[in-house]
PDB file of C-alpha atoms in Angstrom:
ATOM      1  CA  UNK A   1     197.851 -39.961  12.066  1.00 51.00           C
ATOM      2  CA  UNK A   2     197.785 -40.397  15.475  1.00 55.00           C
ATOM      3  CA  UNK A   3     197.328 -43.885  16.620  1.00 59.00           C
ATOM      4  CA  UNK A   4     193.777 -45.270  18.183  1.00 61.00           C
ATOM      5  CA  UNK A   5     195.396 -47.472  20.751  1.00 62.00           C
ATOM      6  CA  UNK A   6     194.994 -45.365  23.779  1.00 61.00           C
ATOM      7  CA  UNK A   7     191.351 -44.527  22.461  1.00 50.00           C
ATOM      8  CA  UNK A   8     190.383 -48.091  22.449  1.00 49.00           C
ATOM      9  CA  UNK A   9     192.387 -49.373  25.849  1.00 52.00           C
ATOM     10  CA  UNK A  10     190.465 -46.952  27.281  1.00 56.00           C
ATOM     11  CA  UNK A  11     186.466 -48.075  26.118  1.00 52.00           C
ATOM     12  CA  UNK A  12     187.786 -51.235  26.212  1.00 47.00           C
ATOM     13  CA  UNK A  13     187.957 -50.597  30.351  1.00 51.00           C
ATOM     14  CA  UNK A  14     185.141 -48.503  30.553  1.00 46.00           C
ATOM     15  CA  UNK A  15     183.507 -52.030  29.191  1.00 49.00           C
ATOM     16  CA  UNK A  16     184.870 -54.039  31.254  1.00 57.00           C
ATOM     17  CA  UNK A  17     184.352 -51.822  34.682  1.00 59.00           C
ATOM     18  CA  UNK A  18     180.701 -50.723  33.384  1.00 61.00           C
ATOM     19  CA  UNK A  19     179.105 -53.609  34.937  1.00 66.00           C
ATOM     20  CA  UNK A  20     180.560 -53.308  38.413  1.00 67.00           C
ATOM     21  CA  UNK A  21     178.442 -49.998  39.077  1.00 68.00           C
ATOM     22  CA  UNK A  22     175.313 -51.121  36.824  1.00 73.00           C
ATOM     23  CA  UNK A  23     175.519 -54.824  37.121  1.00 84.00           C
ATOM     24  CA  UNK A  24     171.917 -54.358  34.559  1.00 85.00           C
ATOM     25  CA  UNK A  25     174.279 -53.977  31.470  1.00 82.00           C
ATOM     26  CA  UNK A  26     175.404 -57.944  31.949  1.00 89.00           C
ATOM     27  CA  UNK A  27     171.296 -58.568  30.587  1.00 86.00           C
ATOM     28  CA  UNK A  28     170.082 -60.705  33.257  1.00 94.00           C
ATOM     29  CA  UNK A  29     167.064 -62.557  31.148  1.00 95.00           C
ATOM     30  CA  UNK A  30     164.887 -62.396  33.958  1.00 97.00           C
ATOM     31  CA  UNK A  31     163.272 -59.533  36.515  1.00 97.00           C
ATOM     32  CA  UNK A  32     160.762 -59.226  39.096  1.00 98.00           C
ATOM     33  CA  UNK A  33     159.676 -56.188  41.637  1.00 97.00           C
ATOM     34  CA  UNK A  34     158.482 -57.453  45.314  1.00 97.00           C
ATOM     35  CA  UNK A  35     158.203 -54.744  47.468  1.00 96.00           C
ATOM     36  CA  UNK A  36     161.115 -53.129  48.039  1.00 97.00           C
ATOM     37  CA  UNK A  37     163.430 -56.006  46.255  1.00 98.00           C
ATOM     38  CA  UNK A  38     164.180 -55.131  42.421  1.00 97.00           C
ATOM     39  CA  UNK A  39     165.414 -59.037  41.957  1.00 98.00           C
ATOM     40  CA  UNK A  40     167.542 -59.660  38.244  1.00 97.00           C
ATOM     41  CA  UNK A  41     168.457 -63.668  37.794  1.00 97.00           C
ATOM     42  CA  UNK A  42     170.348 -65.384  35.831  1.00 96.00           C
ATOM     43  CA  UNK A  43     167.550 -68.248  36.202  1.00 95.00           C
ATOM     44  CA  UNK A  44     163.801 -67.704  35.734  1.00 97.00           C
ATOM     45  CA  UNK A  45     161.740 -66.177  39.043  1.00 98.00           C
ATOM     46  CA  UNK A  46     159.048 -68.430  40.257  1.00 98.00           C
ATOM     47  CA  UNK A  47     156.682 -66.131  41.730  1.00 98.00           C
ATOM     48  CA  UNK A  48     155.959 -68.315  44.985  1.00 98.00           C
ATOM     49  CA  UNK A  49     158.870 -69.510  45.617  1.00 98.00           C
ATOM     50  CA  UNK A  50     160.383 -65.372  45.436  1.00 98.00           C
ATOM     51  CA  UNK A  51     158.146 -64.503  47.721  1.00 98.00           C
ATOM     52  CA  UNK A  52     158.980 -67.159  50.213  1.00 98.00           C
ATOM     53  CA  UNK A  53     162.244 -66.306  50.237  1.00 98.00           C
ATOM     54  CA  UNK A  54     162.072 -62.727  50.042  1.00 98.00           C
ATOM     55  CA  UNK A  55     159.405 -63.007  53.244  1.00 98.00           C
ATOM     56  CA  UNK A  56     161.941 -64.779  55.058  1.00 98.00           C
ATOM     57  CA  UNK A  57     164.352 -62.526  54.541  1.00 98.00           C
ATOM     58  CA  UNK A  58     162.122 -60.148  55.529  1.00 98.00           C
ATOM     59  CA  UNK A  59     161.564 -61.270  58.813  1.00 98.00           C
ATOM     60  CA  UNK A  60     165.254 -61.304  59.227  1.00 98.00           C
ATOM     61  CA  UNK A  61     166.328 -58.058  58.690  1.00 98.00           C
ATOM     62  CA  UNK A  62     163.278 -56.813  60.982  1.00 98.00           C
ATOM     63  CA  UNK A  63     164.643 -58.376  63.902  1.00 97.00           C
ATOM     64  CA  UNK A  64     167.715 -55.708  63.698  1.00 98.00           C
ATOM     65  CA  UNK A  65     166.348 -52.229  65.222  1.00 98.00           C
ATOM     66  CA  UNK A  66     168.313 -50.937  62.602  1.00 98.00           C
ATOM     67  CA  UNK A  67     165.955 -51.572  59.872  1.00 98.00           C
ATOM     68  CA  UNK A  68     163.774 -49.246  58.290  1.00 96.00           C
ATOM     69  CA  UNK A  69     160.394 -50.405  58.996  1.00 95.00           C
ATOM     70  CA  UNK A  70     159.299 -48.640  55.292  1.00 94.00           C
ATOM     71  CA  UNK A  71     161.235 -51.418  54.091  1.00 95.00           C
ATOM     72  CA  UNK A  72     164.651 -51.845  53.217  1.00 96.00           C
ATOM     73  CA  UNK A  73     164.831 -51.249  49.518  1.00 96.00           C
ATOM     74  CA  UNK A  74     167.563 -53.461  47.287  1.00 96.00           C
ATOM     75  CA  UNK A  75     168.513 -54.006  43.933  1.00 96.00           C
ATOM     76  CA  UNK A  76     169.991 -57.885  43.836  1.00 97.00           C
ATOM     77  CA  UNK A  77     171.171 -59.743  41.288  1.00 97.00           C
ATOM     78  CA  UNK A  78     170.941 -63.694  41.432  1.00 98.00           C
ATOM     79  CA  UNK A  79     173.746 -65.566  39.696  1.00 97.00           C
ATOM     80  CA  UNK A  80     174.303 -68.740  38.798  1.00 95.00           C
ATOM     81  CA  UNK A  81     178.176 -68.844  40.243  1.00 95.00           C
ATOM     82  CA  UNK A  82     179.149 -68.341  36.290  1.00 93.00           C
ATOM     83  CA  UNK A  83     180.479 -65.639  34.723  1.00 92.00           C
ATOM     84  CA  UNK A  84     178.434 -62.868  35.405  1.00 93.00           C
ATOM     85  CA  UNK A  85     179.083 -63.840  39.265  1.00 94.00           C
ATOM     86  CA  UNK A  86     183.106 -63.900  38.435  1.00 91.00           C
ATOM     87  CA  UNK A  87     182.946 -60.090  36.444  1.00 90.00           C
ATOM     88  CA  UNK A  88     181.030 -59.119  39.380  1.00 90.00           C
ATOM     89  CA  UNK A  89     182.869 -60.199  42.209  1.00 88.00           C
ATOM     90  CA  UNK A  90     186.432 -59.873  40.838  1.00 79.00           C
ATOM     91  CA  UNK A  91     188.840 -61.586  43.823  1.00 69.00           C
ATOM     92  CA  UNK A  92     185.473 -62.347  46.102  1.00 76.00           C
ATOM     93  CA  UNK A  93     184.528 -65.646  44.030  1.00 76.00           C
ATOM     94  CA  UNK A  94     184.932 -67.659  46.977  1.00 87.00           C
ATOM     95  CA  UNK A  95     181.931 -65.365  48.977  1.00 95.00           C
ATOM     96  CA  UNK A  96     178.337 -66.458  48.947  1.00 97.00           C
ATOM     97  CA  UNK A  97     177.496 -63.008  48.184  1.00 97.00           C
ATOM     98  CA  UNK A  98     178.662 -58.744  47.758  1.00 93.00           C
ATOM     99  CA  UNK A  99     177.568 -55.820  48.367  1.00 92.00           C
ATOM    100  CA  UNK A 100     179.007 -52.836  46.801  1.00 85.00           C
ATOM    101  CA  UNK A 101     179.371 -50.394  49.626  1.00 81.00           C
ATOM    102  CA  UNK A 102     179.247 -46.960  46.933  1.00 78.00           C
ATOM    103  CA  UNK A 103     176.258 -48.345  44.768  1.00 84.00           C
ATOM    104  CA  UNK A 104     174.076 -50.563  47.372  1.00 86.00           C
ATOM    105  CA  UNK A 105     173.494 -53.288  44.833  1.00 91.00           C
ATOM    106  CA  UNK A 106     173.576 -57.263  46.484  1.00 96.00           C
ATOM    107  CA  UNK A 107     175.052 -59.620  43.980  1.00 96.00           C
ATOM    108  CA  UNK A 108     174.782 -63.400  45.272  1.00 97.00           C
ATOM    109  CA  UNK A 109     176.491 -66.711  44.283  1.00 97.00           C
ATOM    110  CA  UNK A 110     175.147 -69.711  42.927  1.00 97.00           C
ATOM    111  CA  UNK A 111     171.812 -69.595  43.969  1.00 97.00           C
ATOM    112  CA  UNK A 112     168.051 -71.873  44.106  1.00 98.00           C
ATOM    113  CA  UNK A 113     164.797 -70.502  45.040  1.00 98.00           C
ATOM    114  CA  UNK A 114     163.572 -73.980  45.323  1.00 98.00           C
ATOM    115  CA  UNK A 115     165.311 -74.780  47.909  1.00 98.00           C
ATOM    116  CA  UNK A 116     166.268 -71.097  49.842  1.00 98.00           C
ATOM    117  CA  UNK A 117     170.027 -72.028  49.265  1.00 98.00           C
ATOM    118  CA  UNK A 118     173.134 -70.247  47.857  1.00 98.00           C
ATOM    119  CA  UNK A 119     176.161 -71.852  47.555  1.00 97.00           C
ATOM    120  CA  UNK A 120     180.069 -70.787  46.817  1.00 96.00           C
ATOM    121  CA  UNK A 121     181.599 -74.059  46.453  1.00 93.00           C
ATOM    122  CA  UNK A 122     183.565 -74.799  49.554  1.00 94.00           C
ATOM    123  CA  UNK A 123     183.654 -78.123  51.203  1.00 95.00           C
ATOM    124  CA  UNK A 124     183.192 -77.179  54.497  1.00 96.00           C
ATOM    125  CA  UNK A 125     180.531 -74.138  55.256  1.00 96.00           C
ATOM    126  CA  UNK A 126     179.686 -74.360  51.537  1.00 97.00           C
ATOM    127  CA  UNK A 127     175.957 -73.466  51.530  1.00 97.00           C
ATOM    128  CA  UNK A 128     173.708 -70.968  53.592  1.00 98.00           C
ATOM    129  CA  UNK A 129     170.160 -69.755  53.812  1.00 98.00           C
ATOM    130  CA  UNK A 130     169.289 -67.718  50.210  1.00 98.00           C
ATOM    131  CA  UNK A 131     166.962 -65.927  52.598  1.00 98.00           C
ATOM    132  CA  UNK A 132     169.728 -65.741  55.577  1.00 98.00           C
ATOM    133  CA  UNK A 133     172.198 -64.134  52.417  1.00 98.00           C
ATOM    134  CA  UNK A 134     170.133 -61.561  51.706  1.00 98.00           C
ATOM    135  CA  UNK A 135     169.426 -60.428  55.103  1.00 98.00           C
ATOM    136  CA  UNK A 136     173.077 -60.605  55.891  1.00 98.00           C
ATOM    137  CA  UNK A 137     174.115 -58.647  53.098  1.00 97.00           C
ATOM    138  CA  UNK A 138     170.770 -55.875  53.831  1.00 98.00           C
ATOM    139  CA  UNK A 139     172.487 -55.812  56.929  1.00 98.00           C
ATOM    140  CA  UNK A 140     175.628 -54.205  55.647  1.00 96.00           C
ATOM    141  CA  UNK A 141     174.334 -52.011  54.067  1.00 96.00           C
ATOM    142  CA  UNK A 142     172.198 -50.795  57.355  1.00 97.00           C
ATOM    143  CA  UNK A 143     175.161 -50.606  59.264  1.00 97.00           C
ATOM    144  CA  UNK A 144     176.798 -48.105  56.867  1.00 96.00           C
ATOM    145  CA  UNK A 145     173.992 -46.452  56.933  1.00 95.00           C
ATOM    146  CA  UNK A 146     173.915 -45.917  60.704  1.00 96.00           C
ATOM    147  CA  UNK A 147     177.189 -45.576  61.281  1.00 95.00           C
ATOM    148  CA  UNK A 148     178.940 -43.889  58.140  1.00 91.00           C
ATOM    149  CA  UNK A 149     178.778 -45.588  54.427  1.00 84.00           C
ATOM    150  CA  UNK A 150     182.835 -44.770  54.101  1.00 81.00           C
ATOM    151  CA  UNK A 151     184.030 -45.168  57.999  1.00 89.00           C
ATOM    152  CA  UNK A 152     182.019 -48.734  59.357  1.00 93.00           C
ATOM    153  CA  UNK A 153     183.886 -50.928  57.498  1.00 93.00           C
ATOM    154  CA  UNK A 154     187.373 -49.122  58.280  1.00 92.00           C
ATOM    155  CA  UNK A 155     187.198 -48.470  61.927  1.00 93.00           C
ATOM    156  CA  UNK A 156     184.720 -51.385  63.408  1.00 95.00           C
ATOM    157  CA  UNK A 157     186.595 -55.188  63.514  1.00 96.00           C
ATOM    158  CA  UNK A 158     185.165 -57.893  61.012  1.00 96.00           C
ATOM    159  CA  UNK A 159     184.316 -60.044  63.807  1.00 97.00           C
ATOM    160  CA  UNK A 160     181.677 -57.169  65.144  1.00 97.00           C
ATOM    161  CA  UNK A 161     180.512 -56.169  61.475  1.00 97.00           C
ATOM    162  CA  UNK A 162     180.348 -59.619  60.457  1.00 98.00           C
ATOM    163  CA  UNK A 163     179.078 -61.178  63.457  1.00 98.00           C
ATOM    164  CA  UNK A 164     176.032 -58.602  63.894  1.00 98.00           C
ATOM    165  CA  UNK A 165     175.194 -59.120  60.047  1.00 98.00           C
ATOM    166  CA  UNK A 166     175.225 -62.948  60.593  1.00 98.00           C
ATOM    167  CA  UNK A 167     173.120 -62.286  64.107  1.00 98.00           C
ATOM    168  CA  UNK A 168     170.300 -60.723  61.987  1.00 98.00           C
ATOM    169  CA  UNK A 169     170.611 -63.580  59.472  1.00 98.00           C
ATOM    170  CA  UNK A 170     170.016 -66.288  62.077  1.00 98.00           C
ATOM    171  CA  UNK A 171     172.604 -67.989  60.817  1.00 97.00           C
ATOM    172  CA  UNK A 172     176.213 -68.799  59.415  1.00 96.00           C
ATOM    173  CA  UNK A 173     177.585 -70.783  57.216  1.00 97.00           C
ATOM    174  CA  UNK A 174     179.845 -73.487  59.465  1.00 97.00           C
ATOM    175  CA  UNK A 175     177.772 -75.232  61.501  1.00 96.00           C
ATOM    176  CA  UNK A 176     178.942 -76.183  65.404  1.00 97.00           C
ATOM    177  CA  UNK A 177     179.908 -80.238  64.098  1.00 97.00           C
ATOM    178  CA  UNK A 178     181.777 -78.221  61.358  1.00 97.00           C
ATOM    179  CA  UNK A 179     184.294 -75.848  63.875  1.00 98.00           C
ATOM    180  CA  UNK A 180     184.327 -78.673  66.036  1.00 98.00           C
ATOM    181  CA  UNK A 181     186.245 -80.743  63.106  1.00 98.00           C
ATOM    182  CA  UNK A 182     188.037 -78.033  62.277  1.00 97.00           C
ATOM    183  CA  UNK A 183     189.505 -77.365  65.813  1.00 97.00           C
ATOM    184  CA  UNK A 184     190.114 -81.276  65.517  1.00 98.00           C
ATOM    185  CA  UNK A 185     191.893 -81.502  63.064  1.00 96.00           C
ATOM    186  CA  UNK A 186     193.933 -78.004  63.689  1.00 97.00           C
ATOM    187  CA  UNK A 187     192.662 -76.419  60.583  1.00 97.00           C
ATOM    188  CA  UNK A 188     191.307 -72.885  60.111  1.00 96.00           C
ATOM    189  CA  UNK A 189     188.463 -71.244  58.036  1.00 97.00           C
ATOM    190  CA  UNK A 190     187.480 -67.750  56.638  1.00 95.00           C
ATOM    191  CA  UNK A 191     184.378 -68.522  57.882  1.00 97.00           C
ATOM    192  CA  UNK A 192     185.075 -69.026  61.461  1.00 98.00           C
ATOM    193  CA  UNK A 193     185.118 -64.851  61.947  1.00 97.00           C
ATOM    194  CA  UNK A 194     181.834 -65.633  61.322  1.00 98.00           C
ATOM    195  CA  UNK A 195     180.936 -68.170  63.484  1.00 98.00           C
ATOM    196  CA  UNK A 196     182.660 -66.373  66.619  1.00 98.00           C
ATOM    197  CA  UNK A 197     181.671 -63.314  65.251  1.00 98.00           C
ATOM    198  CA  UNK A 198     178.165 -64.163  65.545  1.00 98.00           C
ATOM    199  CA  UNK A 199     178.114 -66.209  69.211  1.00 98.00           C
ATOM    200  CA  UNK A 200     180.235 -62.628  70.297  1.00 97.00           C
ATOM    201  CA  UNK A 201     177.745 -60.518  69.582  1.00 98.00           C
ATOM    202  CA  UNK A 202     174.871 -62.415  71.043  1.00 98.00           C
ATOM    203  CA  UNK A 203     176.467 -62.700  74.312  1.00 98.00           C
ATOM    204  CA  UNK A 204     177.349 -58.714  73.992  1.00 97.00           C
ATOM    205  CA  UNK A 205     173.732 -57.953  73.490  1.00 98.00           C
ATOM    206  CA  UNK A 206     172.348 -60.151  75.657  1.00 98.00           C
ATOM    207  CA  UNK A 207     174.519 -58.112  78.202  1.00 97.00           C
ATOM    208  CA  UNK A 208     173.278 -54.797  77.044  1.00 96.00           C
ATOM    209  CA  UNK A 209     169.751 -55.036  76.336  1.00 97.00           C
ATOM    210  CA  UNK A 210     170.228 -55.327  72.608  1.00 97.00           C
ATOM    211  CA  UNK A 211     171.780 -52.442  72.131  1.00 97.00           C
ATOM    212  CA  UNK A 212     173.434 -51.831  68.591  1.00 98.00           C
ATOM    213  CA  UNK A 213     174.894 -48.958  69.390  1.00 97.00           C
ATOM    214  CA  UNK A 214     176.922 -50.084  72.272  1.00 96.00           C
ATOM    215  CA  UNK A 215     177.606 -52.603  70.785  1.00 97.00           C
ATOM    216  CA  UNK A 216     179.849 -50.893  67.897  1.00 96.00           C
ATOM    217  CA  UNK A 217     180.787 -48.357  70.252  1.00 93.00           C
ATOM    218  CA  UNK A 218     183.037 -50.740  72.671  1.00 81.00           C
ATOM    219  CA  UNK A 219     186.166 -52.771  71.991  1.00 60.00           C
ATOM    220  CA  UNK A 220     187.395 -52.487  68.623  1.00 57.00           C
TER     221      UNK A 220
END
């Protein structure tokens, strides 16, 4: 008789990697549809204060001539920083939020609609915008859009990717006081590509006349 440990390694991995292309299998107990957002939650869905957030968001990701002005259609899945947020993320349980670049879906950290806040625990730069997170991460998935789903992340600097995405959020997660300490007190921070990221990219498209495309088609 041959034996069934092969069989069962294997569904046992199919199991466990299921999730990461349909995070829906992990049964998040709660669902609504705005618009183009499909929204899952660990944590029930107040409809006013989804809608505030989700308009705010909005308003972000139109300020990016990238956008599709149909709507930029998302699936995203709201955690509670548990363990549907560690299955999902894998190594990135330190980020406020991911975006699978094959299957599109947004899956964010410990978040509140009451307040329009996500955060992933840090110290320093620990919270952001729920509203600024979701723009940010639609914004990721624009730019592979625009400028190739498999190539923008490879060939275009974090700085520039990260930077625009945080441009069209309005916002990043360190604050000036923050960097300020940090340069103090000769420390560093994952979020400081960020922060320069961001202030780079302003200046560059201030120069250019807010040009996107000029802007990921110079230094590298």
């Amino acid at each position: 008789m041959k034996s069934k440990g092969p069989l069962l390694a294997t569904g046992a991995a199919f199991l466990l990697v299921l999730p990461l292309l349909a995070p829906q299998t992990l049964a998040f107990p709660h669902r609504a549809q705005v618009g183009e957002f499909d929204v899952r939650s660990e944590s029930p869905l107040p409809p006013g204060q989804l809608q505030a957030v989700l308009n705010d968001a909005r308003q972000r990701i139109a300020s990016s001539p990238l956008a599709d002005p149909a709507g930029e259609q998302r699936d995203i899945y709201l955690t509670s920083g548990g363990w549907r947020w560690t299955w999902l993320t894998l190594q990135s349980r330190g980020a406020f939020a991911l975006t699978r670049a094959l299957t599109g879906y947004m899956v964010i950290n410990r978040s509140d609609l009451a307040t329009n806040r996500v955060e992933n625990g840090g110290s320093i730069g620990g919270q952001r915008l729920l509203s600024g997170v979701i723009a940010h991460e639609t914004c990721h998935g624009m730019l592979r859009r625009h400028f190739g789903r498999l190539t923008v992340d490879i060939t275009r600097p974090a700085w520039m990717r990260e930077g625009y995405c945080d441009h069209v959020a309005g916002e990043s997660s360190l604050s000036d006081a923050d960097v300020a300490g940090l340069k103090a007190r000769g420390e560093t921070h994952p979020a400081l590509v960020y922060y320069h990221g961001r202030r780079r990219v302003a200046a560059i498209l201030a120069a250019n006349g807010g040009d996107v495309d000029k802007l990921f088609a110079g230094s590298r």
